[in-house]
PDB file of C-alpha atoms and ligand atoms in Angstrom:
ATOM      1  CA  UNK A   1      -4.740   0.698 153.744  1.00  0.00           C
ATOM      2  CA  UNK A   2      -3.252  -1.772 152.104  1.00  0.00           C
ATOM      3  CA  UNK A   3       0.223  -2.273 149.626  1.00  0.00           C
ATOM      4  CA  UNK A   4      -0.629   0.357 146.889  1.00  0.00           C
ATOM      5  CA  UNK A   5       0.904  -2.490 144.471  1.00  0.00           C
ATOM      6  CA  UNK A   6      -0.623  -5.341 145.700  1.00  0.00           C
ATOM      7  CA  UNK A   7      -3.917  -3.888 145.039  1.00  0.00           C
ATOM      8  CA  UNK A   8      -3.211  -2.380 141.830  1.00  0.00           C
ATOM      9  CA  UNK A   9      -1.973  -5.740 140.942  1.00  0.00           C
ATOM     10  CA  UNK A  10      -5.228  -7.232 142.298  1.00  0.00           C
ATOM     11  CA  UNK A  11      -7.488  -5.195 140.679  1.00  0.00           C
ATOM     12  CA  UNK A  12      -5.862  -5.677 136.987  1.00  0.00           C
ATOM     13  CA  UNK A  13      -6.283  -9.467 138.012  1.00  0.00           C
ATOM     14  CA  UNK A  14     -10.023  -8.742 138.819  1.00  0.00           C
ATOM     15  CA  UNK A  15     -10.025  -6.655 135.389  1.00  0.00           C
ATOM     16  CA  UNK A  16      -8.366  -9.344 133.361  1.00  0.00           C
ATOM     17  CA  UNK A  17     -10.203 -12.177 134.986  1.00  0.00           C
ATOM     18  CA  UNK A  18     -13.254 -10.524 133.673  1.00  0.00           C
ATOM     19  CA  UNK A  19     -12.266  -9.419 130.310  1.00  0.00           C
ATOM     20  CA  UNK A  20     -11.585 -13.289 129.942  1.00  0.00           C
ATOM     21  CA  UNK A  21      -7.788 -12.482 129.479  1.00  0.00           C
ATOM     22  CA  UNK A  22      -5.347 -15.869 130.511  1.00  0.00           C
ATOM     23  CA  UNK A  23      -3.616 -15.697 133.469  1.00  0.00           C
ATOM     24  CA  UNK A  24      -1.291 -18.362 133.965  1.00  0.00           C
ATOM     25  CA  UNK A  25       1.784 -18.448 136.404  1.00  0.00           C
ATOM     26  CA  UNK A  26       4.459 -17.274 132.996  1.00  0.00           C
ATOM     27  CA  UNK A  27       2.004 -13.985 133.823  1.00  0.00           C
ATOM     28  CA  UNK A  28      -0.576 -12.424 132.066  1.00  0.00           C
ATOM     29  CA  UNK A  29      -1.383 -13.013 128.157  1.00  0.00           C
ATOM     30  CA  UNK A  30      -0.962  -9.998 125.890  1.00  0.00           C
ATOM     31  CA  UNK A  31      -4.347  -9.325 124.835  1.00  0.00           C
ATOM     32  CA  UNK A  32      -5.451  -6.869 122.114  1.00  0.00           C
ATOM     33  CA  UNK A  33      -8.960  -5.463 122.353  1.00  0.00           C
ATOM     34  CA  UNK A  34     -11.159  -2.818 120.401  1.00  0.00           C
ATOM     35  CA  UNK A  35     -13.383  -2.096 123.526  1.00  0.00           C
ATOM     36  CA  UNK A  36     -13.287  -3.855 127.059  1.00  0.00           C
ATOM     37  CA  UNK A  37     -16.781  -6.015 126.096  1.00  0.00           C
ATOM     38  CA  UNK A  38     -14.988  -9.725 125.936  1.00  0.00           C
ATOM     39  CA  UNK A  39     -16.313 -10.739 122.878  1.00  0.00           C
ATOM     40  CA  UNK A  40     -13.541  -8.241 121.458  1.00  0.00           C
ATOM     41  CA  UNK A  41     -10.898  -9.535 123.031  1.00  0.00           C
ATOM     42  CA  UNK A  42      -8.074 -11.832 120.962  1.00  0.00           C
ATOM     43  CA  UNK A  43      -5.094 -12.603 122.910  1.00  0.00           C
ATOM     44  CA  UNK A  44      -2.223 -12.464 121.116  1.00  0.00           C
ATOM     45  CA  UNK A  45       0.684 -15.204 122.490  1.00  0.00           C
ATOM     46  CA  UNK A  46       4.126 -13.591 121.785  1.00  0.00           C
ATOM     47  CA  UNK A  47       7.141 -15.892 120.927  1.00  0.00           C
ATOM     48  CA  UNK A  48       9.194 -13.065 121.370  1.00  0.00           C
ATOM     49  CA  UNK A  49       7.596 -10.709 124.050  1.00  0.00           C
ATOM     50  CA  UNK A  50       9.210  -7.326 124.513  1.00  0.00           C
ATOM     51  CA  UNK A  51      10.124  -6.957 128.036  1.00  0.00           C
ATOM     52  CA  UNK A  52      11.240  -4.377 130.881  1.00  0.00           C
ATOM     53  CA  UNK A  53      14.880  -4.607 129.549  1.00  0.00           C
ATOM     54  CA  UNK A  54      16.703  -2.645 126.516  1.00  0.00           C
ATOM     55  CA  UNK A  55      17.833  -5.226 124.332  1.00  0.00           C
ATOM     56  CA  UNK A  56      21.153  -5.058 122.269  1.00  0.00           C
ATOM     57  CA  UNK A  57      20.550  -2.915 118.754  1.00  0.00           C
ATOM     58  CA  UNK A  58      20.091  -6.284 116.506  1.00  0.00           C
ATOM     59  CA  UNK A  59      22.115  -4.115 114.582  1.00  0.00           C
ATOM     60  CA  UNK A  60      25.633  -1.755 114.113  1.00  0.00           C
ATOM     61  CA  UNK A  61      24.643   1.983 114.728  1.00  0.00           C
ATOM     62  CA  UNK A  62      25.799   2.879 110.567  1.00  0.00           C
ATOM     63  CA  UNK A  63      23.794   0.074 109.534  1.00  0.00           C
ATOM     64  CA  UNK A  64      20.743   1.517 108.540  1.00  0.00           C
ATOM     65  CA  UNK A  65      22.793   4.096 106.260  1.00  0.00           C
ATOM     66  CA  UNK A  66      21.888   6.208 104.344  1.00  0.00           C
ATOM     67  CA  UNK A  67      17.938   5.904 105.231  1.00  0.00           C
ATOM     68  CA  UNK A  68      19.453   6.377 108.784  1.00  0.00           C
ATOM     69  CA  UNK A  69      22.597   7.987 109.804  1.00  0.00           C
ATOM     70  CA  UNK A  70      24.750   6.793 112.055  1.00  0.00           C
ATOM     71  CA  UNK A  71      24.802   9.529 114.492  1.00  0.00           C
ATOM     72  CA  UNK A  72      21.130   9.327 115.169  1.00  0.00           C
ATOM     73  CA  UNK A  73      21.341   5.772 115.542  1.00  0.00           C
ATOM     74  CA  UNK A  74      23.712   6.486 118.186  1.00  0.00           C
ATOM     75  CA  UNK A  75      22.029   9.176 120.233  1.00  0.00           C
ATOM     76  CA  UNK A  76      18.702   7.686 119.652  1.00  0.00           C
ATOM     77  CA  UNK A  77      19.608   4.345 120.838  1.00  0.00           C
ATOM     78  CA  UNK A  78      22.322   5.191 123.797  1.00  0.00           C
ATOM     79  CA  UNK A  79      20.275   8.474 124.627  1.00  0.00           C
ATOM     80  CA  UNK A  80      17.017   8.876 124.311  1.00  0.00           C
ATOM     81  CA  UNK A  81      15.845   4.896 124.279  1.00  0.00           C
ATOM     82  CA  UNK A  82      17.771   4.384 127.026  1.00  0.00           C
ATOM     83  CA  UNK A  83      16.920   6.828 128.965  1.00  0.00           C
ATOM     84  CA  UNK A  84      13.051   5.444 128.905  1.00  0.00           C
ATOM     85  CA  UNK A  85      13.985   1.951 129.810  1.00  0.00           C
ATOM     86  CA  UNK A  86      16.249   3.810 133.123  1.00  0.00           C
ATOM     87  CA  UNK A  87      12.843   5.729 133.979  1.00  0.00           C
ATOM     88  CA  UNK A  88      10.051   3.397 132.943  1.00  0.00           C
ATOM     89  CA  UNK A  89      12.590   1.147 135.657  1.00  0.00           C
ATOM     90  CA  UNK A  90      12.112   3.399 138.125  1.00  0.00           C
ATOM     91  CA  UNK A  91       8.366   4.287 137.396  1.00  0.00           C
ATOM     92  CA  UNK A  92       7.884   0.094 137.882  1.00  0.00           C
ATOM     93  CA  UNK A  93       9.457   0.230 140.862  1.00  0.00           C
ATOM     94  CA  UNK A  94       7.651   2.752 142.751  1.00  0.00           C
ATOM     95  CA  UNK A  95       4.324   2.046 141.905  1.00  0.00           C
ATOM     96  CA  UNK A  96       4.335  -1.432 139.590  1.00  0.00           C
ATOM     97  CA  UNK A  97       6.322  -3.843 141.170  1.00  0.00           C
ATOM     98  CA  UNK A  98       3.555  -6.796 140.576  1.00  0.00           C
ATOM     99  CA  UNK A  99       2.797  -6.537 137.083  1.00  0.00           C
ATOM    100  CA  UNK A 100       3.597  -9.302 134.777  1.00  0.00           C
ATOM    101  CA  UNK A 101       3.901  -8.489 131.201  1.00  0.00           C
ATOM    102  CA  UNK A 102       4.801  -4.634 129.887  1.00  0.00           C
ATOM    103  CA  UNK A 103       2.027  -5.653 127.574  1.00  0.00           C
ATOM    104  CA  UNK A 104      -0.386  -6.137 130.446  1.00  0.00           C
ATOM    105  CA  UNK A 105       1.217  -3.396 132.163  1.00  0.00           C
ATOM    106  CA  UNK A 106       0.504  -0.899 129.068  1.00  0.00           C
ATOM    107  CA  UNK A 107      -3.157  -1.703 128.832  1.00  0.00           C
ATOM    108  CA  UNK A 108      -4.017  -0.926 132.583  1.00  0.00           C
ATOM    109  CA  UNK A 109      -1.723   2.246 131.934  1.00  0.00           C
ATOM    110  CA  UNK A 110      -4.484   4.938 132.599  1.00  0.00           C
ATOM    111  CA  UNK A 111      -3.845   3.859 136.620  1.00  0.00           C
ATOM    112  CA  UNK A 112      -0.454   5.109 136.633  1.00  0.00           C
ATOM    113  CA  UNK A 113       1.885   8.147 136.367  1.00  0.00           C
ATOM    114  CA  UNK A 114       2.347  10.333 133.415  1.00  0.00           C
ATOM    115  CA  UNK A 115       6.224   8.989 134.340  1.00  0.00           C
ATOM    116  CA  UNK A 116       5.127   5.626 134.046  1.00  0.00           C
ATOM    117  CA  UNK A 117       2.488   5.989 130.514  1.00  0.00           C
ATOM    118  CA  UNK A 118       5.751   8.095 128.859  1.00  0.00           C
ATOM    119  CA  UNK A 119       8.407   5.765 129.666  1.00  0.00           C
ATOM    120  CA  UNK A 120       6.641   2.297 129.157  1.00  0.00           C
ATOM    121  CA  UNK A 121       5.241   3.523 125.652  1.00  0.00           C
ATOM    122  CA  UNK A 122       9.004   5.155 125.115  1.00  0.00           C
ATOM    123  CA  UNK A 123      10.689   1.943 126.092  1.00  0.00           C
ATOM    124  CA  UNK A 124       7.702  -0.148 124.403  1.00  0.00           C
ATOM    125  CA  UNK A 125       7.868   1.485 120.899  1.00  0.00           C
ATOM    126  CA  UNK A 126      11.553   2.050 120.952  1.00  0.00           C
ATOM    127  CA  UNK A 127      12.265  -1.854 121.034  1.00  0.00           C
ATOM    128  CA  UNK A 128       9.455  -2.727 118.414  1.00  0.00           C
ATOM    129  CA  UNK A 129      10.991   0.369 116.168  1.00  0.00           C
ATOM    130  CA  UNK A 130      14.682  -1.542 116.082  1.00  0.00           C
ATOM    131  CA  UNK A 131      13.148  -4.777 115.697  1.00  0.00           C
ATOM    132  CA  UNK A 132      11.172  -4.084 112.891  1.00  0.00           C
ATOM    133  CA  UNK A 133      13.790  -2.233 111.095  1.00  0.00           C
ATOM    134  CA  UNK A 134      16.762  -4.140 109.268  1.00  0.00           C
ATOM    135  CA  UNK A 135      19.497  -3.149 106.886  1.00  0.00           C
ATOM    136  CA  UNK A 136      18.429  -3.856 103.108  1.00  0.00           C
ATOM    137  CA  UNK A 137      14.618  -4.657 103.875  1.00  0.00           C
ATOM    138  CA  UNK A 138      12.399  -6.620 102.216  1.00  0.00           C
ATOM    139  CA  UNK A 139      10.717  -3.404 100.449  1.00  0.00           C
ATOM    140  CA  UNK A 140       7.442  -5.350 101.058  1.00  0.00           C
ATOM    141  CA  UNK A 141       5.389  -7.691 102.842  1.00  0.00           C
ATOM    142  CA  UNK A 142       4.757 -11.613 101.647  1.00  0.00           C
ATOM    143  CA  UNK A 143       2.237 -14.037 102.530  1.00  0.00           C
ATOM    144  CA  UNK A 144      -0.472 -13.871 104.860  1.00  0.00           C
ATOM    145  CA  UNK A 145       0.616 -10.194 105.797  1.00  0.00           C
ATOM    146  CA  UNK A 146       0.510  -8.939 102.116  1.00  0.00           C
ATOM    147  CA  UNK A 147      -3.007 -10.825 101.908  1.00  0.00           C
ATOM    148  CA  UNK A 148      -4.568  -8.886 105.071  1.00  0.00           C
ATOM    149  CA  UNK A 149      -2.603  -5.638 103.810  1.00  0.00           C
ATOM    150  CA  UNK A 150      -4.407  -6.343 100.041  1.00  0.00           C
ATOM    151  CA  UNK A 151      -7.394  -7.221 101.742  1.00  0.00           C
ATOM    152  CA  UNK A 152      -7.739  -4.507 103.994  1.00  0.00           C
ATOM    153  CA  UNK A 153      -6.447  -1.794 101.858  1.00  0.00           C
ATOM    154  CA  UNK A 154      -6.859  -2.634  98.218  1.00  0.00           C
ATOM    155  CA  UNK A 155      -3.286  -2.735  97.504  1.00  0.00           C
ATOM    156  CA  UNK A 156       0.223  -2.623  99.219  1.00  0.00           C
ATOM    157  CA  UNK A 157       0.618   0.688  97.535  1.00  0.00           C
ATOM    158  CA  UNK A 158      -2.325   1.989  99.045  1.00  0.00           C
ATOM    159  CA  UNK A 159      -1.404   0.814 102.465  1.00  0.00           C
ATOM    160  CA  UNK A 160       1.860   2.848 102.308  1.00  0.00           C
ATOM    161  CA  UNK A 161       0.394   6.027 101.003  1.00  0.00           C
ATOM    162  CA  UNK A 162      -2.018   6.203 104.261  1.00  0.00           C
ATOM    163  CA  UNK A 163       0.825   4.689 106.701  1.00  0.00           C
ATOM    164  CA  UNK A 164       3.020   7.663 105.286  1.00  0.00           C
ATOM    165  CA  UNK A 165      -0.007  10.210 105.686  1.00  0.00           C
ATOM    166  CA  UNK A 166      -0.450   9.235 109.428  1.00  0.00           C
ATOM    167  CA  UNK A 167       3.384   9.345 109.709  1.00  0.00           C
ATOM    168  CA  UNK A 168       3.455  13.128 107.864  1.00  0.00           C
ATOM    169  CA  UNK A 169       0.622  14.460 109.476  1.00  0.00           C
ATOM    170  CA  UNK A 170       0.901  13.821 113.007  1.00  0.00           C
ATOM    171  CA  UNK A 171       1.305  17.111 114.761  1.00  0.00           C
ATOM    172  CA  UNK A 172       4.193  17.374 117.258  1.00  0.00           C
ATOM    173  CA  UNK A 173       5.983  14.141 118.289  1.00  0.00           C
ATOM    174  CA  UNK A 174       4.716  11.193 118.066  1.00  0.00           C
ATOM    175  CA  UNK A 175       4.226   7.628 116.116  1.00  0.00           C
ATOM    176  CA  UNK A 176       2.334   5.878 113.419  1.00  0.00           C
ATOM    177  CA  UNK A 177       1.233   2.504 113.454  1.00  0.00           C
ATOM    178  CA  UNK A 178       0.030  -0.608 111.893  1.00  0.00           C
ATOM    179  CA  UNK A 179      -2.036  -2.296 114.456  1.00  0.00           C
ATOM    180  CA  UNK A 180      -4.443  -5.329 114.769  1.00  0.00           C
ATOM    181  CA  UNK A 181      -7.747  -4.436 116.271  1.00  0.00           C
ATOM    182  CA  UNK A 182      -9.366  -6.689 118.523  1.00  0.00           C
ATOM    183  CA  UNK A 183     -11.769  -8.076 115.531  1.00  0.00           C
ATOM    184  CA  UNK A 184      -8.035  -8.827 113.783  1.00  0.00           C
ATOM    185  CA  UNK A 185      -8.246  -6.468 111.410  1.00  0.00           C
ATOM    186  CA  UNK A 186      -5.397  -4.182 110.272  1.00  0.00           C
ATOM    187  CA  UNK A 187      -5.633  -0.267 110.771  1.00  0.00           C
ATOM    188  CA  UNK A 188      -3.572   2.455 110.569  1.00  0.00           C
ATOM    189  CA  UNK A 189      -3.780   5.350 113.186  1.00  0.00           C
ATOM    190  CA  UNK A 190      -1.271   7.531 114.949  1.00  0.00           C
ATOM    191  CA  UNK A 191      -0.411   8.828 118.464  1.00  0.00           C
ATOM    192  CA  UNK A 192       1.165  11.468 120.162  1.00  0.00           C
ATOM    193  CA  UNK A 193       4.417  11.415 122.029  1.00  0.00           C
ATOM    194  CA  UNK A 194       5.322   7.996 123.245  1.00  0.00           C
ATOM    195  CA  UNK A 195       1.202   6.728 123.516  1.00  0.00           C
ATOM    196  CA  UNK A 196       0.796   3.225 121.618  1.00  0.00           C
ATOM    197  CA  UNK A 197      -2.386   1.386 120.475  1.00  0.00           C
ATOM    198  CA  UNK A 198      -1.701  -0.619 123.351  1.00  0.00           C
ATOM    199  CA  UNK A 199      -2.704   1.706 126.122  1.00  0.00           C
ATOM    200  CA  UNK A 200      -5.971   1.483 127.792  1.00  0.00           C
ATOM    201  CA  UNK A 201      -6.231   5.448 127.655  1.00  0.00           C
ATOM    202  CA  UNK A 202      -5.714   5.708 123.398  1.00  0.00           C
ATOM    203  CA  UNK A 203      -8.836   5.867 121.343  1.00  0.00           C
ATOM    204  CA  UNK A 204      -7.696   2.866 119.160  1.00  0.00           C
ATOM    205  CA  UNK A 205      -6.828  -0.042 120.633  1.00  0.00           C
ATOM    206  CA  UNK A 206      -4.608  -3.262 119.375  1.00  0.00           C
ATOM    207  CA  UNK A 207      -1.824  -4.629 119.021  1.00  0.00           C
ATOM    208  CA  UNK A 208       0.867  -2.901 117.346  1.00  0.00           C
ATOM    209  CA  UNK A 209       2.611  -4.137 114.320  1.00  0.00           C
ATOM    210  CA  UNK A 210       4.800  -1.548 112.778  1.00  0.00           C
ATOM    211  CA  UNK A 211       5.439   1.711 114.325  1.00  0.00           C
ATOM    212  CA  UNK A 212       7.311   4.900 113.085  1.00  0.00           C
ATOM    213  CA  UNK A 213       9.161   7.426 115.215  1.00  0.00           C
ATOM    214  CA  UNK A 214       8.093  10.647 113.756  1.00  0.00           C
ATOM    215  CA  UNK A 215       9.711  12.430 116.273  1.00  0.00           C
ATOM    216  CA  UNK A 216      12.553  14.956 115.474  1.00  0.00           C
ATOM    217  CA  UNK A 217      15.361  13.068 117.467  1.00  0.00           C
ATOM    218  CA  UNK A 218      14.377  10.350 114.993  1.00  0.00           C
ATOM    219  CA  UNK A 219      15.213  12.214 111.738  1.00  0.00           C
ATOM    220  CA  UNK A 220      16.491  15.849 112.413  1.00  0.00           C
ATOM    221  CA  UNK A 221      20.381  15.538 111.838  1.00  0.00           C
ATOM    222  CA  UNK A 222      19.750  14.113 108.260  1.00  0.00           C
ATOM    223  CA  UNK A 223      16.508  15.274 107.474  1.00  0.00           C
ATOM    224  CA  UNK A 224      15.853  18.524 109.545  1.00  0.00           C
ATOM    225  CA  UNK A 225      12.228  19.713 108.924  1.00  0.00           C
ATOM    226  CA  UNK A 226      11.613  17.038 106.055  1.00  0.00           C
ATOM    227  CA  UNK A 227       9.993  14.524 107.834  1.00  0.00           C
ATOM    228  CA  UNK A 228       8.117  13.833 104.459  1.00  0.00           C
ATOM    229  CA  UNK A 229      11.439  12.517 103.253  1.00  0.00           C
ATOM    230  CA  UNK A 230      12.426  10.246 106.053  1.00  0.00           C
ATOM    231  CA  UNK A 231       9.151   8.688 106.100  1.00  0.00           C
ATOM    232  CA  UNK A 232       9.535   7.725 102.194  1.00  0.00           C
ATOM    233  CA  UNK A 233      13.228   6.367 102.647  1.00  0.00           C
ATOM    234  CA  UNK A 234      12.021   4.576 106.011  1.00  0.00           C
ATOM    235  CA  UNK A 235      10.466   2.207 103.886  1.00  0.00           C
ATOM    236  CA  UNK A 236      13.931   0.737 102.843  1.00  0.00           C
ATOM    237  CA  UNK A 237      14.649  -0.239 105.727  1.00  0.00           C
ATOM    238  CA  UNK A 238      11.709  -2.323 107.427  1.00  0.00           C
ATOM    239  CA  UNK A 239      12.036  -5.830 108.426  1.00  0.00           C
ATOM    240  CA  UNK A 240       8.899  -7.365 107.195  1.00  0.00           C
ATOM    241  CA  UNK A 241       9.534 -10.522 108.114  1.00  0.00           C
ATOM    242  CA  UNK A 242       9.727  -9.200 111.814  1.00  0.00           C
ATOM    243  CA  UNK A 243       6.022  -7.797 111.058  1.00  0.00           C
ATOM    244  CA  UNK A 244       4.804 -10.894 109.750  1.00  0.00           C
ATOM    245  CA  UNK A 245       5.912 -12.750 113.169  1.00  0.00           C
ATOM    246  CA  UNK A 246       3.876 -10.068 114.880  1.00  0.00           C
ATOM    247  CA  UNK A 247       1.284 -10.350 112.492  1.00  0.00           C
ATOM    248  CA  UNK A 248       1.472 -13.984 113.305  1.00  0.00           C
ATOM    249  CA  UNK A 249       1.600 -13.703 116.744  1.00  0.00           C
ATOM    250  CA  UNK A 250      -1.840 -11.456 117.051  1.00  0.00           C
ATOM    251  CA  UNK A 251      -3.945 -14.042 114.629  1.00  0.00           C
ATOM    252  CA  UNK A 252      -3.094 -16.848 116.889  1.00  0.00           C
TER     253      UNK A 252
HETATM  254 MN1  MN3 B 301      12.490   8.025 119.384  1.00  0.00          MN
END
């Protein structure tokens, strides 16, 4: 029997080879796909690729205030974020050693441990949730984003009311997302605990935009059990211009 990792590695090759995904020696494309029949698939070339590593908070822990306190910053950041990038580590290194990209790593996840699938999508969303948050956002998209939001949604109004509805209503812990399906349009869906639209094992599938944490660690110091009310001041504090590189990104 061979290296458990070589052939898992292998085998997403084989998988990714078929699906018509780029390989190239800088590793394996991010790809974003509505079903696994290639005509779907769009491969989305990241400038700015989120990797295996936590990255600095691009910002100080108070800086969010008062959409998001300090202290939660803090714990969520030091704590809780960190403590996925430490396990989704360890998950790699017993049983994903050859993988290129957490991207391509994310979309095969359904062959891995429930260690691995909780801790990549924790690390994953975690550093896509700071990026796309700054102090003082925009308050809304420009450009080509607020064209596909228009277009897709009728209005940028409309596109927050059923962002904010995903966000409300998922049961439990979990996220809600803007994503790109693999025919580039934008949806809106949500997932439970740290699952992402990137994940081969998640009914929708693309590449994810904008994601909220709707879990409690996220919110519950300020907010307690009004998560309607942290979704509505979230708002404030999105970096849309960090969405618009993503969106930028997945059009290709
Ligand atoms: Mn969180």
């Amino acid at each position: 029997m061979g290296n458990p990792h070589n052939r898992s590695r292998r085998n997403f090759l084989q998988h990714a080879a078929k699906a018509g995904l780029a390989v190239t020696t800088a590793g394996i494309v991010p790809a974003v796909f509505e079903s696994c029949t290639p005509a779907k698939v769009v491969s989305a070339t990241m400038k700015d690729p989120i990797g295996f590593d936590q990255t600095p908070l691009p910002y100080a822990y108070n800086a969010l205030e008062p959409v998001i306190d300090a202290a939660t910053m803090e714990l969520h950041y030091s704590k809780h974020a960190a403590a996925y990038a430490k396990n989704l580590k360890e998950a790699v290194e017993a049983e994903a050693k050859s993988v290129g990209t957490l991207e391509a790593l994310l979309s095969s996840v359904s062959k891995y441990s429930p260690k691995l699938r909780n801790n990549g999508g924790g690390h994953y969303n975690h550093e896509l949730f700071w990026k796309t948050m700054k102090p003082a956002g925009e308050g809304k998209a420009s450009g080509s984003l607020l064209s596909a939001i228009e277009g897709t949604f009728g209005s940028f109004d409309t596109f927050k009311t059923q962002f904010s509805d995903a966000a409300k209503t998922r049961f439990g812990s979990g996220w809600a997302w803007l994503y790109m399906n693999g025919d580039k349009k934008l949806k809106i869906t949500s997932t439970p605990n740290q699952d992402n639209t990137l994940m081969d094992l998640n009914p929708e599938k693309g590449f994810p935009l904008l994601g909220l944490d709707v879990w409690e660690h996220a919110y519950y110091l300020k907010y307690q059990n009004r998560r309607p009310e942290y979704v509505e001041n979230w708002w404030k504090v999105v970096n849309w211009e960090a969405v618009q590189t993503r969106f930028m990104n997945a059009m290709g």
